[in-house]
Amino acid sequence: MEELQKKGVTIIFVSHDMAAIKSFCHRAILIDKGKILEYSDPNTIVNRYYEMCEYREKETKRRAVQVNGEKKQEVNIKGLKENPSIFRYGSAKAHLLDIQMLDEHRKPASYVASGGEYTIYISIIFEEMIREPVVGIMFKNLAGIEIYGTNTHLLNVQLGPKNRGEILAIDFCQKISFQTGCYSISIGVAEFCSGKLSPLDYIWDVALFNVISEKKFAGLVNIETNVHERTL
């Protein structure tokens, strides 16, 4: 991107990565639901974006989504560090109840050893009948860069219709081969309808976890490269 900038090429860069916007952009536009809210320098727009997110977070907490007539309980977190700066939204037709980071013995993991197998356990209660629920996860570093994300729809896992009051427990099992550092995880449940995902309960950066890697490599993810030498 820097090479293109040096050549004078005009670049339209669309991102939620605030650090990248500050680094690469000379001017920035804040867009919300298809409408342009503000056009200014990157620092001003980034600050405006954070203010908007903070306002929405406060509004979400103020509305305090109702479950069976009572204030909804907070998500139960195990094996992860709770993040005080979350952004939560959705229609409230379903609610996330639990998220756990489990090791190979299905015990809460206090940290992640890079290259190990870990399970993200999520439980959800449905407040209405949902025909095609979709559950997903997203890993990001503290700069907000999305490292890996997936959901049951992308994985071709059909969860089937869920009735009101039904609780779904789901495991996402994967090898986590990240660089040493701190990372966040986002979780969400949506309804797939007419080719689109409609958020029921999304929580961005719900929890944090630390990764320790004994292997040295550059970048964010170890892709387990092997080297084979031969003389020609």
PDB file of C-alpha atoms in Angstrom:
ATOM      1  CA  MET A   1       0.000   0.000   0.000  1.00  0.00           C
ATOM      2  CA  GLU A   2       2.846   2.392   0.814  1.00  0.00           C
ATOM      3  CA  GLU A   3       4.372   1.766  -2.644  1.00  0.00           C
ATOM      4  CA  LEU A   4       1.073   2.720  -4.305  1.00  0.00           C
ATOM      5  CA  GLN A   5       0.890   5.870  -2.197  1.00  0.00           C
ATOM      6  CA  LYS A   6       4.400   6.858  -3.293  1.00  0.00           C
ATOM      7  CA  LYS A   7       3.264   6.508  -6.918  1.00  0.00           C
ATOM      8  CA  GLY A   8       0.374   8.871  -6.282  1.00  0.00           C
ATOM      9  CA  VAL A   9      -2.321   6.219  -6.650  1.00  0.00           C
ATOM     10  CA  THR A  10      -5.641   7.083  -5.007  1.00  0.00           C
ATOM     11  CA  ILE A  11      -6.621   4.325  -2.561  1.00  0.00           C
ATOM     12  CA  ILE A  12     -10.048   3.752  -1.025  1.00  0.00           C
ATOM     13  CA  PHE A  13      -9.377   1.851   2.199  1.00  0.00           C
ATOM     14  CA  VAL A  14     -12.383   0.415   4.083  1.00  0.00           C
ATOM     15  CA  SER A  15     -11.595  -0.921   7.559  1.00  0.00           C
ATOM     16  CA  HIS A  16     -12.504  -1.082  11.259  1.00  0.00           C
ATOM     17  CA  ASP A  17      -8.778  -1.213  12.088  1.00  0.00           C
ATOM     18  CA  MET A  18      -8.272   2.201  13.648  1.00  0.00           C
ATOM     19  CA  ALA A  19      -4.480   1.847  13.830  1.00  0.00           C
ATOM     20  CA  ALA A  20      -4.286   1.135  10.091  1.00  0.00           C
ATOM     21  CA  ILE A  21      -6.516   4.088   9.286  1.00  0.00           C
ATOM     22  CA  LYS A  22      -4.249   6.405  11.268  1.00  0.00           C
ATOM     23  CA  SER A  23      -1.153   4.942   9.601  1.00  0.00           C
ATOM     24  CA  PHE A  24      -2.222   4.886   5.943  1.00  0.00           C
ATOM     25  CA  CYS A  25      -4.943   7.495   5.436  1.00  0.00           C
ATOM     26  CA  HIS A  26      -4.693  11.238   4.837  1.00  0.00           C
ATOM     27  CA  ARG A  27      -8.457  11.812   5.037  1.00  0.00           C
ATOM     28  CA  ALA A  28     -11.213   9.625   6.483  1.00  0.00           C
ATOM     29  CA  ILE A  29     -14.979   9.226   6.313  1.00  0.00           C
ATOM     30  CA  LEU A  30     -17.190   7.834   9.087  1.00  0.00           C
ATOM     31  CA  ILE A  31     -20.101   5.846   7.646  1.00  0.00           C
ATOM     32  CA  ASP A  32     -22.929   4.330   9.667  1.00  0.00           C
ATOM     33  CA  LYS A  33     -25.748   2.280   8.132  1.00  0.00           C
ATOM     34  CA  GLY A  34     -24.885   3.598   4.685  1.00  0.00           C
ATOM     35  CA  LYS A  35     -24.889   7.278   5.709  1.00  0.00           C
ATOM     36  CA  ILE A  36     -21.858   9.573   5.829  1.00  0.00           C
ATOM     37  CA  LEU A  37     -21.634  11.043   9.332  1.00  0.00           C
ATOM     38  CA  GLU A  38     -18.376  12.971   9.105  1.00  0.00           C
ATOM     39  CA  TYR A  39     -15.437  13.699   6.791  1.00  0.00           C
ATOM     40  CA  SER A  40     -12.183  14.891   8.356  1.00  0.00           C
ATOM     41  CA  ASP A  41      -8.614  13.958   9.225  1.00  0.00           C
ATOM     42  CA  PRO A  42      -7.993  10.363  10.453  1.00  0.00           C
ATOM     43  CA  ASN A  43      -7.452  11.288  14.123  1.00  0.00           C
ATOM     44  CA  THR A  44     -10.734  13.182  14.309  1.00  0.00           C
ATOM     45  CA  ILE A  45     -12.666  10.379  12.611  1.00  0.00           C
ATOM     46  CA  VAL A  46     -11.113   7.667  14.800  1.00  0.00           C
ATOM     47  CA  ASN A  47     -12.005   9.608  17.947  1.00  0.00           C
ATOM     48  CA  ARG A  48     -15.533  10.137  16.634  1.00  0.00           C
ATOM     49  CA  TYR A  49     -15.822   6.402  15.921  1.00  0.00           C
ATOM     50  CA  TYR A  50     -14.747   5.504  19.475  1.00  0.00           C
ATOM     51  CA  GLU A  51     -17.215   8.028  20.894  1.00  0.00           C
ATOM     52  CA  MET A  52     -20.018   6.466  18.841  1.00  0.00           C
ATOM     53  CA  CYS A  53     -19.094   2.942  19.983  1.00  0.00           C
ATOM     54  CA  GLU A  54     -18.946   4.055  23.611  1.00  0.00           C
ATOM     55  CA  TYR A  55     -22.350   5.712  23.323  1.00  0.00           C
ATOM     56  CA  ARG A  56     -23.890   2.590  21.830  1.00  0.00           C
ATOM     57  CA  GLU A  57     -22.329   0.414  24.509  1.00  0.00           C
ATOM     58  CA  LYS A  58     -23.831   2.629  27.211  1.00  0.00           C
ATOM     59  CA  GLU A  59     -27.211   2.557  25.482  1.00  0.00           C
ATOM     60  CA  THR A  60     -27.064  -1.231  25.238  1.00  0.00           C
ATOM     61  CA  LYS A  61     -26.351  -1.513  28.957  1.00  0.00           C
ATOM     62  CA  ARG A  62     -29.029   1.078  29.761  1.00  0.00           C
ATOM     63  CA  ARG A  63     -31.701  -0.853  27.894  1.00  0.00           C
ATOM     64  CA  ALA A  64     -30.627  -3.965  29.869  1.00  0.00           C
ATOM     65  CA  VAL A  65     -32.145  -6.609  27.604  1.00  0.00           C
ATOM     66  CA  GLN A  66     -34.931  -8.481  29.377  1.00  0.00           C
ATOM     67  CA  VAL A  67     -35.022 -12.260  29.861  1.00  0.00           C
ATOM     68  CA  ASN A  68     -38.319 -13.676  31.195  1.00  0.00           C
ATOM     69  CA  GLY A  69     -39.156 -10.297  32.701  1.00  0.00           C
ATOM     70  CA  GLU A  70     -35.890  -9.973  34.605  1.00  0.00           C
ATOM     71  CA  LYS A  71     -32.647  -8.155  33.851  1.00  0.00           C
ATOM     72  CA  LYS A  72     -30.394 -10.348  31.766  1.00  0.00           C
ATOM     73  CA  GLN A  73     -27.430 -11.835  33.566  1.00  0.00           C
ATOM     74  CA  GLU A  74     -23.932 -11.128  32.369  1.00  0.00           C
ATOM     75  CA  VAL A  75     -22.154 -13.694  30.231  1.00  0.00           C
ATOM     76  CA  ASN A  76     -20.380 -16.284  32.385  1.00  0.00           C
ATOM     77  CA  ILE A  77     -16.677 -16.333  31.446  1.00  0.00           C
ATOM     78  CA  LYS A  78     -14.224 -19.102  32.368  1.00  0.00           C
ATOM     79  CA  GLY A  79     -10.617 -19.599  31.310  1.00  0.00           C
ATOM     80  CA  LEU A  80     -10.581 -16.097  29.848  1.00  0.00           C
ATOM     81  CA  LYS A  81     -10.091 -12.577  31.195  1.00  0.00           C
ATOM     82  CA  GLU A  82     -13.227 -10.465  31.100  1.00  0.00           C
ATOM     83  CA  ASN A  83     -12.872  -7.377  28.933  1.00  0.00           C
ATOM     84  CA  PRO A  84     -14.501  -4.278  30.486  1.00  0.00           C
ATOM     85  CA  SER A  85     -14.697  -2.539  27.082  1.00  0.00           C
ATOM     86  CA  ILE A  86     -17.175  -4.617  25.116  1.00  0.00           C
ATOM     87  CA  PHE A  87     -19.681  -3.660  22.424  1.00  0.00           C
ATOM     88  CA  ARG A  88     -22.899  -5.700  22.551  1.00  0.00           C
ATOM     89  CA  TYR A  89     -25.893  -5.517  20.257  1.00  0.00           C
ATOM     90  CA  GLY A  90     -28.623  -7.625  18.663  1.00  0.00           C
ATOM     91  CA  SER A  91     -32.394  -8.141  18.506  1.00  0.00           C
ATOM     92  CA  ALA A  92     -32.442 -10.036  21.860  1.00  0.00           C
ATOM     93  CA  LYS A  93     -34.289 -12.977  20.291  1.00  0.00           C
ATOM     94  CA  ALA A  94     -31.466 -15.070  21.770  1.00  0.00           C
ATOM     95  CA  HIS A  95     -28.860 -14.423  24.459  1.00  0.00           C
ATOM     96  CA  LEU A  96     -25.335 -15.646  24.990  1.00  0.00           C
ATOM     97  CA  LEU A  97     -24.987 -17.233  28.429  1.00  0.00           C
ATOM     98  CA  ASP A  98     -21.505 -18.763  28.713  1.00  0.00           C
ATOM     99  CA  ILE A  99     -18.127 -18.645  27.018  1.00  0.00           C
ATOM    100  CA  GLN A 100     -15.205 -20.799  28.127  1.00  0.00           C
ATOM    101  CA  MET A 101     -11.697 -21.482  26.855  1.00  0.00           C
ATOM    102  CA  LEU A 102     -11.027 -25.171  27.534  1.00  0.00           C
ATOM    103  CA  ASP A 103      -7.802 -27.153  27.200  1.00  0.00           C
ATOM    104  CA  GLU A 104      -7.489 -30.701  25.832  1.00  0.00           C
ATOM    105  CA  HIS A 105      -8.811 -32.067  29.145  1.00  0.00           C
ATOM    106  CA  ARG A 106     -11.850 -29.726  28.951  1.00  0.00           C
ATOM    107  CA  LYS A 107     -10.599 -27.702  31.889  1.00  0.00           C
ATOM    108  CA  PRO A 108     -10.576 -23.871  31.853  1.00  0.00           C
ATOM    109  CA  ALA A 109      -7.278 -22.691  30.358  1.00  0.00           C
ATOM    110  CA  SER A 110      -5.531 -19.834  32.142  1.00  0.00           C
ATOM    111  CA  TYR A 111      -3.394 -19.214  29.026  1.00  0.00           C
ATOM    112  CA  VAL A 112      -2.837 -20.654  25.552  1.00  0.00           C
ATOM    113  CA  ALA A 113       0.315 -22.538  24.607  1.00  0.00           C
ATOM    114  CA  SER A 114       0.777 -21.731  20.925  1.00  0.00           C
ATOM    115  CA  GLY A 115       0.174 -24.793  18.745  1.00  0.00           C
ATOM    116  CA  GLY A 116      -2.123 -26.482  21.248  1.00  0.00           C
ATOM    117  CA  GLU A 117      -5.694 -27.675  20.761  1.00  0.00           C
ATOM    118  CA  TYR A 118      -8.315 -25.553  22.511  1.00  0.00           C
ATOM    119  CA  THR A 119     -12.094 -25.482  22.630  1.00  0.00           C
ATOM    120  CA  ILE A 120     -14.281 -22.393  22.743  1.00  0.00           C
ATOM    121  CA  TYR A 121     -17.471 -23.457  24.518  1.00  0.00           C
ATOM    122  CA  ILE A 122     -20.537 -21.249  24.066  1.00  0.00           C
ATOM    123  CA  SER A 123     -24.074 -21.629  25.408  1.00  0.00           C
ATOM    124  CA  ILE A 124     -27.117 -19.705  24.191  1.00  0.00           C
ATOM    125  CA  ILE A 125     -30.747 -19.410  25.264  1.00  0.00           C
ATOM    126  CA  PHE A 126     -33.404 -18.679  22.650  1.00  0.00           C
ATOM    127  CA  GLU A 127     -36.193 -16.231  23.529  1.00  0.00           C
ATOM    128  CA  GLU A 128     -38.107 -16.897  20.311  1.00  0.00           C
ATOM    129  CA  MET A 129     -38.276 -19.707  17.766  1.00  0.00           C
ATOM    130  CA  ILE A 130     -35.333 -19.284  15.363  1.00  0.00           C
ATOM    131  CA  ARG A 131     -35.421 -21.371  12.184  1.00  0.00           C
ATOM    132  CA  GLU A 132     -31.767 -21.087  11.138  1.00  0.00           C
ATOM    133  CA  PRO A 133     -29.481 -19.983  13.962  1.00  0.00           C
ATOM    134  CA  VAL A 134     -25.806 -19.322  13.242  1.00  0.00           C
ATOM    135  CA  VAL A 135     -23.082 -19.115  15.901  1.00  0.00           C
ATOM    136  CA  GLY A 136     -19.643 -17.641  15.273  1.00  0.00           C
ATOM    137  CA  ILE A 137     -16.318 -16.603  16.808  1.00  0.00           C
ATOM    138  CA  MET A 138     -13.607 -14.101  15.892  1.00  0.00           C
ATOM    139  CA  PHE A 139     -10.027 -13.764  17.164  1.00  0.00           C
ATOM    140  CA  LYS A 140      -8.309 -10.363  17.056  1.00  0.00           C
ATOM    141  CA  ASN A 141      -5.091  -8.900  18.393  1.00  0.00           C
ATOM    142  CA  LEU A 142      -5.114  -5.792  20.579  1.00  0.00           C
ATOM    143  CA  ALA A 143      -4.581  -3.579  17.517  1.00  0.00           C
ATOM    144  CA  GLY A 144      -7.996  -4.764  16.315  1.00  0.00           C
ATOM    145  CA  ILE A 145      -6.649  -6.824  13.421  1.00  0.00           C
ATOM    146  CA  GLU A 146      -8.886  -9.813  12.696  1.00  0.00           C
ATOM    147  CA  ILE A 147      -6.718 -12.924  12.725  1.00  0.00           C
ATOM    148  CA  TYR A 148      -9.299 -15.629  12.235  1.00  0.00           C
ATOM    149  CA  GLY A 149     -13.057 -15.943  12.301  1.00  0.00           C
ATOM    150  CA  THR A 150     -15.638 -18.522  11.395  1.00  0.00           C
ATOM    151  CA  ASN A 151     -19.224 -19.538  12.045  1.00  0.00           C
ATOM    152  CA  THR A 152     -21.447 -22.579  11.743  1.00  0.00           C
ATOM    153  CA  HIS A 153     -22.799 -21.405   8.390  1.00  0.00           C
ATOM    154  CA  LEU A 154     -19.318 -21.117   6.863  1.00  0.00           C
ATOM    155  CA  LEU A 155     -18.463 -24.535   8.308  1.00  0.00           C
ATOM    156  CA  ASN A 156     -21.636 -26.051   6.786  1.00  0.00           C
ATOM    157  CA  VAL A 157     -22.927 -27.045  10.232  1.00  0.00           C
ATOM    158  CA  GLN A 158     -26.728 -26.979  10.311  1.00  0.00           C
ATOM    159  CA  LEU A 159     -27.945 -26.294  13.858  1.00  0.00           C
ATOM    160  CA  GLY A 160     -31.620 -26.756  13.037  1.00  0.00           C
ATOM    161  CA  PRO A 161     -34.615 -24.785  14.369  1.00  0.00           C
ATOM    162  CA  LYS A 162     -34.498 -23.765  18.040  1.00  0.00           C
ATOM    163  CA  ASN A 163     -37.630 -23.170  20.108  1.00  0.00           C
ATOM    164  CA  ARG A 164     -38.273 -20.531  22.758  1.00  0.00           C
ATOM    165  CA  GLY A 165     -36.568 -21.485  26.026  1.00  0.00           C
ATOM    166  CA  GLU A 166     -34.221 -23.984  24.367  1.00  0.00           C
ATOM    167  CA  ILE A 167     -30.540 -23.806  25.362  1.00  0.00           C
ATOM    168  CA  LEU A 168     -27.861 -24.624  22.798  1.00  0.00           C
ATOM    169  CA  ALA A 169     -24.330 -25.649  23.791  1.00  0.00           C
ATOM    170  CA  ILE A 170     -21.706 -25.579  21.064  1.00  0.00           C
ATOM    171  CA  ASP A 171     -17.946 -26.266  20.870  1.00  0.00           C
ATOM    172  CA  PHE A 172     -15.522 -24.630  18.451  1.00  0.00           C
ATOM    173  CA  CYS A 173     -12.404 -26.833  18.487  1.00  0.00           C
ATOM    174  CA  GLN A 174      -9.185 -25.606  16.870  1.00  0.00           C
ATOM    175  CA  LYS A 175      -5.422 -25.434  17.068  1.00  0.00           C
ATOM    176  CA  ILE A 176      -4.340 -21.949  18.135  1.00  0.00           C
ATOM    177  CA  SER A 177      -0.886 -21.171  16.732  1.00  0.00           C
ATOM    178  CA  PHE A 178      -0.605 -17.449  17.424  1.00  0.00           C
ATOM    179  CA  GLN A 179       2.437 -15.359  18.216  1.00  0.00           C
ATOM    180  CA  THR A 180       3.150 -14.576  21.874  1.00  0.00           C
ATOM    181  CA  GLY A 181       0.828 -11.799  23.019  1.00  0.00           C
ATOM    182  CA  CYS A 182      -2.630 -10.850  24.195  1.00  0.00           C
ATOM    183  CA  TYR A 183      -5.700 -11.452  22.030  1.00  0.00           C
ATOM    184  CA  SER A 184      -9.440 -10.906  22.183  1.00  0.00           C
ATOM    185  CA  ILE A 185     -12.326 -13.145  21.213  1.00  0.00           C
ATOM    186  CA  SER A 186     -15.703 -12.013  19.920  1.00  0.00           C
ATOM    187  CA  ILE A 187     -18.771 -14.253  19.856  1.00  0.00           C
ATOM    188  CA  GLY A 188     -22.212 -13.991  18.349  1.00  0.00           C
ATOM    189  CA  VAL A 189     -25.446 -15.711  17.472  1.00  0.00           C
ATOM    190  CA  ALA A 190     -27.489 -14.683  14.452  1.00  0.00           C
ATOM    191  CA  GLU A 191     -30.404 -15.836  12.328  1.00  0.00           C
ATOM    192  CA  PHE A 192     -29.763 -16.718   8.687  1.00  0.00           C
ATOM    193  CA  CYS A 193     -32.711 -15.474   6.661  1.00  0.00           C
ATOM    194  CA  SER A 194     -33.043 -14.568   2.963  1.00  0.00           C
ATOM    195  CA  GLY A 195     -29.294 -14.943   2.464  1.00  0.00           C
ATOM    196  CA  LYS A 196     -28.390 -12.533   5.274  1.00  0.00           C
ATOM    197  CA  LEU A 197     -27.310 -12.799   8.904  1.00  0.00           C
ATOM    198  CA  SER A 198     -29.478 -10.875  11.372  1.00  0.00           C
ATOM    199  CA  PRO A 199     -27.720 -10.372  14.743  1.00  0.00           C
ATOM    200  CA  LEU A 200     -29.538 -11.806  17.762  1.00  0.00           C
ATOM    201  CA  ASP A 201     -26.760 -11.247  20.311  1.00  0.00           C
ATOM    202  CA  TYR A 202     -23.247 -10.146  19.325  1.00  0.00           C
ATOM    203  CA  ILE A 203     -20.491  -9.331  21.818  1.00  0.00           C
ATOM    204  CA  TRP A 204     -17.325  -7.837  20.355  1.00  0.00           C
ATOM    205  CA  ASP A 205     -14.117  -8.445  22.327  1.00  0.00           C
ATOM    206  CA  VAL A 206     -16.002 -10.171  25.136  1.00  0.00           C
ATOM    207  CA  ALA A 207     -12.830 -11.610  26.671  1.00  0.00           C
ATOM    208  CA  LEU A 208      -9.030 -11.573  26.501  1.00  0.00           C
ATOM    209  CA  PHE A 209      -6.462 -14.354  26.629  1.00  0.00           C
ATOM    210  CA  ASN A 210      -2.672 -14.620  26.547  1.00  0.00           C
ATOM    211  CA  VAL A 211      -0.685 -16.792  24.163  1.00  0.00           C
ATOM    212  CA  ILE A 212       2.821 -18.053  24.902  1.00  0.00           C
ATOM    213  CA  SER A 213       4.847 -19.446  22.013  1.00  0.00           C
ATOM    214  CA  GLU A 214       8.057 -21.401  22.520  1.00  0.00           C
ATOM    215  CA  LYS A 215       8.798 -21.301  18.785  1.00  0.00           C
ATOM    216  CA  LYS A 216      10.252 -18.195  17.174  1.00  0.00           C
ATOM    217  CA  PHE A 217       8.647 -16.851  14.006  1.00  0.00           C
ATOM    218  CA  ALA A 218       7.677 -13.555  12.389  1.00  0.00           C
ATOM    219  CA  GLY A 219       4.100 -12.395  12.035  1.00  0.00           C
ATOM    220  CA  LEU A 220       0.965 -13.309  13.957  1.00  0.00           C
ATOM    221  CA  VAL A 221       0.364 -16.976  13.076  1.00  0.00           C
ATOM    222  CA  ASN A 222       2.695 -19.962  12.911  1.00  0.00           C
ATOM    223  CA  ILE A 223       1.799 -21.982   9.786  1.00  0.00           C
ATOM    224  CA  GLU A 224       4.235 -24.760  10.753  1.00  0.00           C
ATOM    225  CA  THR A 225       6.683 -24.411   7.852  1.00  0.00           C
ATOM    226  CA  ASN A 226       9.047 -27.342   7.193  1.00  0.00           C
ATOM    227  CA  VAL A 227      12.369 -27.023   5.354  1.00  0.00           C
ATOM    228  CA  HIS A 228      13.833 -29.852   3.250  1.00  0.00           C
ATOM    229  CA  GLU A 229      17.351 -29.455   1.891  1.00  0.00           C
ATOM    230  CA  ARG A 230      18.969 -31.249  -1.017  1.00  0.00           C
ATOM    231  CA  THR A 231      21.967 -30.644  -3.249  1.00  0.00           C
ATOM    232  CA  LEU A 232      21.341 -30.353  -7.007  1.00  0.00           C
TER     233      LEU A 232
END
